[in-house]
Short mmCIF file of C-alpha atoms and ligand atoms in Angstrom, two decimals:
data_model
loop_
_atom_site.label_atom_id
_atom_site.label_comp_id
_atom_site.label_asym_id
_atom_site.label_seq_id
_atom_site.Cartn_x
_atom_site.Cartn_y
_atom_site.Cartn_z
CA MET A 1 -0.04 0.03 -0.04
CA LEU A 2 1.12 3.47 -0.68
CA VAL A 3 1.50 5.24 2.58
CA HIS A 4 2.59 8.68 3.90
CA ILE A 5 6.11 8.60 5.32
CA GLY A 6 4.69 9.82 8.67
CA SER A 7 2.83 6.58 9.16
CA ILE A 8 6.04 4.51 9.09
CA ILE A 9 8.47 6.82 10.83
CA ASN A 10 7.38 8.30 14.14
CA LYS A 11 8.32 8.69 17.77
CA LYS A 12 7.46 5.12 18.56
CA THR A 13 9.81 3.66 15.89
CA VAL A 14 12.86 5.91 16.48
CA GLY A 15 15.53 4.19 18.54
CA LYS A 16 14.01 0.79 18.15
CA TYR A 17 14.21 -0.05 14.51
CA ALA A 18 14.92 1.86 11.27
CA VAL A 19 13.25 1.81 7.84
CA PRO A 20 15.34 1.32 4.68
CA ALA A 21 15.09 3.85 1.91
CA PHE A 22 15.99 1.95 -1.24
CA ASN A 23 16.78 3.65 -4.54
CA THR A 24 14.94 2.60 -7.67
CA GLN A 25 15.10 3.43 -11.32
CA ASP A 26 13.17 0.62 -13.06
CA LEU A 27 10.56 -1.96 -13.11
CA GLU A 28 12.84 -4.73 -11.85
CA THR A 29 14.02 -2.78 -8.86
CA CYS A 30 10.59 -1.43 -7.85
CA GLU A 31 9.08 -4.91 -7.89
CA ALA A 32 12.02 -6.61 -6.12
CA ILE A 33 11.97 -3.92 -3.35
CA ALA A 34 8.26 -4.43 -2.90
CA ARG A 35 8.57 -8.09 -2.86
CA ALA A 36 11.35 -7.85 -0.13
CA GLY A 37 8.99 -5.72 2.03
CA GLU A 38 6.17 -8.13 1.65
CA ALA A 39 8.35 -11.17 2.32
CA GLN A 40 9.74 -9.53 5.57
CA ARG A 41 6.48 -7.82 6.54
CA ALA A 42 8.43 -4.59 6.67
CA PRO A 43 7.55 -0.85 5.96
CA LEU A 44 9.88 0.75 3.53
CA ILE A 45 10.77 3.86 1.53
CA MET A 46 11.22 3.80 -2.24
CA GLN A 47 13.35 6.66 -3.38
CA THR A 48 14.46 8.26 -6.64
CA SER A 49 17.54 10.20 -7.35
CA VAL A 50 17.57 13.03 -9.96
CA GLY A 51 19.67 10.81 -12.22
CA ALA A 52 16.93 7.99 -12.03
CA LEU A 53 14.23 10.45 -12.92
CA GLU A 54 16.28 11.60 -15.88
CA TYR A 55 16.98 8.01 -16.98
CA ALA A 56 13.36 6.74 -16.77
CA GLY A 57 11.28 9.96 -17.17
CA VAL A 58 9.52 11.57 -14.24
CA GLU A 59 5.94 10.59 -15.04
CA GLU A 60 7.03 7.10 -16.24
CA LEU A 61 8.90 6.27 -13.04
CA VAL A 62 6.55 7.87 -10.62
CA GLY A 63 3.69 6.09 -12.30
CA LEU A 64 5.50 2.80 -11.91
CA MET A 65 6.51 3.39 -8.34
CA ARG A 66 3.00 4.49 -7.38
CA THR A 67 1.43 1.48 -9.06
CA VAL A 68 3.86 -1.03 -7.48
CA ALA A 69 3.43 0.53 -3.98
CA ARG A 70 -0.40 0.60 -4.30
CA LYS A 71 -0.55 -3.02 -5.20
CA SER A 72 1.93 -4.19 -2.50
CA LYS A 73 0.94 -5.49 0.84
CA ALA A 74 4.07 -3.67 2.29
CA PRO A 75 3.45 -0.07 3.52
CA ILE A 76 5.60 1.94 1.05
CA ALA A 77 6.34 5.67 1.05
CA LEU A 78 7.79 7.63 -1.80
CA HIS A 79 10.83 9.89 -1.36
CA GLN A 80 12.88 12.17 -3.53
CA ASP A 81 16.55 12.01 -2.67
CA HIS A 82 19.29 14.62 -3.01
CA CYS A 83 17.68 17.44 -5.10
CA HIS A 84 18.82 20.99 -5.72
CA ASP A 85 15.97 21.93 -7.98
CA PHE A 86 12.97 23.50 -6.21
CA ASN A 87 10.79 23.25 -9.40
CA LEU A 88 11.43 19.56 -9.67
CA LEU A 89 10.53 19.14 -5.99
CA LYS A 90 7.26 21.10 -6.45
CA LYS A 91 6.36 18.78 -9.33
CA LEU A 92 7.12 15.65 -7.26
CA VAL A 93 5.10 17.03 -4.21
CA ASN A 94 2.14 17.31 -6.62
CA LEU A 95 2.71 13.83 -8.07
CA GLY A 96 2.30 12.12 -4.67
CA TYR A 97 5.74 11.91 -2.97
CA SER A 98 5.19 12.20 0.83
CA SER A 99 8.82 13.24 1.46
CA VAL A 100 11.44 15.22 -0.47
CA MET A 101 15.01 16.18 0.11
CA ILE A 102 16.29 19.62 -0.65
CA ASP A 103 20.09 19.16 -0.63
CA ALA A 104 21.64 22.56 -0.48
CA SER A 105 24.53 21.26 1.60
CA HIS A 106 26.91 22.45 -1.05
CA LEU A 107 25.83 26.11 -0.33
CA PRO A 108 27.03 28.39 2.41
CA TYR A 109 25.01 27.94 5.61
CA GLN A 110 22.76 31.00 5.18
CA GLU A 111 21.90 30.07 1.65
CA ASN A 112 21.19 26.41 2.62
CA LEU A 113 18.93 27.77 5.29
CA LYS A 114 16.99 30.10 2.99
CA LEU A 115 16.31 27.56 0.20
CA THR A 116 15.42 24.85 2.81
CA LYS A 117 13.05 27.14 4.45
CA ALA A 118 11.30 27.97 1.10
CA VAL A 119 10.87 24.31 0.31
CA VAL A 120 9.49 23.50 3.84
CA HIS A 121 6.92 26.34 3.30
CA TYR A 122 5.78 24.89 0.18
CA ALA A 123 5.79 21.19 1.08
CA HIS A 124 4.22 21.62 4.47
CA LYS A 125 1.27 23.42 3.04
CA ARG A 126 0.64 20.18 1.08
CA GLY A 127 1.25 17.79 4.00
CA VAL A 128 4.60 16.71 2.57
CA TRP A 129 7.84 16.01 4.72
CA VAL A 130 11.17 17.73 4.03
CA GLN A 131 14.64 16.27 4.53
CA ALA A 132 17.77 18.44 4.43
CA GLU A 133 21.46 17.95 4.71
CA LEU A 134 23.95 19.80 6.96
CA GLY A 135 27.63 18.96 6.63
CA ARG A 136 28.66 17.16 3.25
CA ILE A 137 28.06 13.53 2.81
CA LEU A 138 30.62 12.82 0.03
CA GLY A 139 30.86 10.24 -2.68
CA SER A 140 33.92 8.11 -2.18
CA GLU A 141 35.47 9.58 -5.21
CA ASP A 142 35.38 13.03 -3.73
CA TRP A 143 37.71 12.10 -0.94
CA GLN A 144 40.77 12.91 -3.06
CA ASN A 145 40.18 16.58 -2.49
CA VAL A 146 39.43 16.36 1.21
CA LYS A 147 42.22 16.84 3.82
CA SER A 148 40.15 15.88 6.76
CA GLY A 149 36.69 14.29 6.81
CA GLN A 150 35.91 16.01 10.11
CA ASP A 151 35.72 19.31 8.41
CA LEU A 152 32.76 18.26 6.41
CA MET A 153 30.80 16.50 9.17
CA THR A 154 27.61 17.67 10.81
CA ASP A 155 28.16 20.05 13.70
CA PRO A 156 25.62 19.12 16.55
CA ILE A 157 25.15 22.77 17.62
CA ASP A 158 24.64 23.97 14.03
CA ALA A 159 22.25 21.05 13.42
CA ALA A 160 20.00 22.00 16.28
CA LYS A 161 19.88 25.52 15.17
CA PHE A 162 19.25 24.57 11.49
CA VAL A 163 16.33 22.22 12.45
CA ALA A 164 14.67 24.77 14.76
CA GLU A 165 14.89 27.57 12.04
CA THR A 166 13.84 25.47 9.11
CA ARG A 167 11.26 23.17 10.69
CA ILE A 168 12.42 20.28 8.50
CA ASP A 169 11.10 16.78 9.31
CA THR A 170 14.17 14.65 8.86
CA LEU A 171 17.85 15.55 8.87
CA ALA A 172 20.50 13.89 6.81
CA VAL A 173 23.76 13.76 8.84
CA ALA A 174 27.33 13.62 7.75
CA VAL A 175 29.05 11.34 10.25
CA GLY A 176 31.45 9.34 8.19
CA SER A 177 29.41 7.27 5.69
CA MET A 178 30.11 7.76 2.00
CA HIS A 179 28.00 7.24 -1.18
CA GLY A 180 28.95 4.42 -3.50
CA ILE A 181 32.08 2.48 -3.87
CA PRO A 182 35.52 3.69 -5.05
CA VAL A 183 36.45 2.51 -8.44
CA ASN A 184 39.58 4.55 -9.08
CA PRO A 185 42.67 2.40 -7.83
CA LYS A 186 44.35 5.40 -6.32
CA ILE A 187 41.36 6.25 -4.21
CA LYS A 188 40.77 2.66 -3.26
CA LYS A 189 44.17 2.74 -1.77
CA VAL A 190 43.54 5.77 0.35
CA LEU A 191 40.14 4.43 1.43
CA SER A 192 41.57 1.08 2.46
CA THR A 193 43.47 3.05 5.23
CA LEU A 194 40.45 5.36 5.91
CA LYS A 195 37.75 2.61 6.36
CA GLU A 196 34.20 3.70 6.16
CA HIS A 197 32.87 4.05 9.64
CA ILE A 198 30.40 6.09 11.66
CA ASP A 199 31.57 8.69 14.17
CA LEU A 200 29.30 7.43 16.95
CA LYS A 201 30.33 10.10 19.43
CA ARG A 202 29.24 12.85 17.01
CA LEU A 203 25.95 11.00 16.18
CA ARG A 204 25.27 10.83 19.89
CA ALA A 205 25.89 14.50 20.24
CA ILE A 206 23.51 15.33 17.35
CA HIS A 207 20.90 12.99 18.69
CA GLU A 208 20.94 14.69 22.04
CA LYS A 209 20.32 18.06 20.43
CA VAL A 210 18.17 17.34 17.47
CA LYS A 211 14.81 15.72 18.21
CA ILE A 212 13.67 14.82 14.73
CA PRO A 213 14.50 11.46 12.92
CA LEU A 214 17.92 11.26 11.51
CA VAL A 215 18.87 9.82 8.17
CA LEU A 216 22.12 8.11 7.36
CA HIS A 217 23.09 8.29 3.74
CA GLY A 218 25.66 5.99 2.01
CA ALA A 219 24.70 3.10 4.27
CA SER A 220 26.08 0.52 1.78
CA GLY A 221 29.49 -0.80 3.21
CA VAL A 222 28.88 0.38 6.86
CA PRO A 223 29.59 -2.40 9.13
CA ASP A 224 26.61 -4.06 10.75
CA THR A 225 27.59 -3.29 14.25
CA GLN A 226 27.71 0.42 13.48
CA MET A 227 24.37 0.31 11.66
CA ARG A 228 22.79 -1.20 14.71
CA ALA A 229 24.40 1.36 17.05
CA ALA A 230 23.29 4.13 14.68
CA ILE A 231 19.61 3.05 15.13
CA ARG A 232 19.91 3.41 18.97
CA LEU A 233 21.26 6.80 18.34
CA GLY A 234 18.31 8.05 16.44
CA VAL A 235 18.88 7.10 12.82
CA ALA A 236 15.40 6.25 11.65
CA ILE A 237 16.06 5.91 7.97
CA PHE A 238 19.12 4.32 6.16
CA ASN A 239 19.60 5.16 2.57
CA ILE A 240 20.84 2.09 0.66
CA ASP A 241 21.62 1.91 -3.04
CA THR A 242 24.96 0.59 -3.98
CA ASP A 243 24.71 -2.84 -2.12
CA LEU A 244 21.49 -3.55 -4.06
CA ARG A 245 23.05 -2.54 -7.29
CA VAL A 246 26.09 -4.69 -6.61
CA ALA A 247 23.94 -7.67 -5.82
CA PHE A 248 21.90 -7.22 -9.09
CA ASN A 249 24.92 -6.76 -11.26
CA LYS A 250 26.71 -9.83 -9.81
CA ALA A 251 23.78 -12.12 -10.54
CA LEU A 252 23.42 -10.58 -14.02
CA ARG A 253 27.02 -10.98 -14.91
CA GLN A 254 27.08 -14.57 -13.67
CA ASN A 255 23.97 -15.48 -15.53
CA LEU A 256 25.29 -14.00 -18.81
CA LYS A 257 28.51 -15.91 -18.49
CA LYS A 258 26.77 -19.11 -17.53
CA HIS A 259 24.02 -18.93 -20.27
CA PRO A 260 25.39 -17.23 -23.33
CA GLU A 261 22.52 -18.80 -25.32
CA ILE A 262 19.80 -16.76 -23.47
CA TYR A 263 18.55 -13.88 -25.52
CA ASP A 264 15.30 -13.19 -23.62
CA PRO A 265 16.11 -10.17 -21.31
CA ARG A 266 13.40 -11.36 -18.96
CA LYS A 267 15.32 -14.53 -18.26
CA LEU A 268 18.48 -12.50 -17.47
CA LEU A 269 16.77 -9.79 -15.39
CA ARG A 270 14.64 -11.94 -13.21
CA PRO A 271 17.41 -13.72 -11.42
CA ALA A 272 19.26 -10.35 -11.06
CA ALA A 273 16.03 -8.94 -9.47
CA ASP A 274 15.84 -11.98 -7.15
CA ALA A 275 19.33 -11.26 -5.98
CA LEU A 276 18.46 -7.61 -5.45
CA GLN A 277 15.47 -8.74 -3.41
CA GLN A 278 17.58 -11.03 -1.16
CA GLU A 279 20.01 -8.27 -0.44
CA ALA A 280 17.11 -5.93 0.42
CA GLU A 281 15.72 -8.58 2.78
CA LYS A 282 19.05 -8.72 4.41
CA LYS A 283 19.10 -5.05 5.00
CA ILE A 284 15.51 -5.02 6.32
CA LYS A 285 16.57 -7.58 8.88
CA LEU A 286 19.74 -5.83 9.95
CA LEU A 287 17.54 -2.63 10.57
CA LYS A 288 15.09 -4.70 12.52
CA ALA A 289 12.23 -3.52 10.26
CA ASN A 290 11.01 -7.15 9.70
CA GLY A 291 7.69 -7.96 11.19
CA LYS A 292 6.80 -4.31 11.70
CA PHE A 293 3.53 -4.50 9.80
CA ILE A 294 1.96 -5.68 12.97
CA HIS A 295 3.38 -2.64 14.87
CA LEU A 296 1.66 -0.38 12.30
CA GLU A 297 -1.54 -2.23 12.20
CA ARG A 298 -1.93 -1.71 15.98
CA LYS A 299 -0.91 2.01 15.84
O1 G3H B 301 21.17 8.88 -1.23
C1 G3H B 301 21.44 7.61 -1.61
C2 G3H B 301 22.20 6.93 -0.63
O2 G3H B 301 22.72 7.68 0.40
C3 G3H B 301 22.78 5.62 -0.97
O3 G3H B 301 24.15 5.47 -0.67
O4 G3H B 301 24.87 3.96 -2.59
O5 G3H B 301 26.32 4.35 -0.58
O6 G3H B 301 24.11 3.05 -0.30
P1 G3H B 301 24.96 4.14 -1.18
ZN1 ZN B 302 22.62 10.12 -0.25
#
């Protein structure tokens, strides 16, 4: 069923379990995610990047997501991820997303504040949640230009001020996780010494000062123990993309190699989608979101 994000993320859920926000861009991914939610009786968020909307077309992908979500037994909320474009966000609010992210984290603080406030004003009037980012969550490839990751992390005092002034509903925090996986060998080498890990001390300090649900981006590759600790420290949503893609691609490649005679794309895509579903189910269990249909039904 298509639900509002507010019905799956609330005061009762924060600190106990978290909801995965899985990226999608096509039919196979949408259906595999929904199947994972049904199999694990878990609420979840289906989200799009700007790149995914460009790839599939806004109306096409939103139509697909809405249909899959509506037909699913799993409670599914739609969210737009990292977006700089206010006009695109307006369009998505009116197409049925219940949550959008205005990512102005690349702008100076005052400009981030101004743009975020304007989006909140627009979205809240229409009953839609807004997520914003303070600090910079980098892609792993960006680390070559960074001297110290600490400089880019979310400051707990700034975060409290930002949340109070903007009245956003969820906050994306920069506490050490990174988007994607490094492909450049030079960066791979640097990262093998850095290791992706969460600054739990900083996360605790943010959680003490900020009373809205926190979002951890770049959750692929974060060690399981740190994911679990982050839930206890107020992370209510984990954004996961790369790990699902890797599972899909691995199965697709293996199948292509094993069965060079297959020419029907459906026979190649289905096992890949099944692998993506299995990975999504693993993440759901890690976040303890499995079986939480019951929790929602009793609410
Ligand atoms: O916004 C998207 C995510 O933060 C996904 O990050 O690809 O590292 O899982 P990931
Ligand atoms: Zn992200």
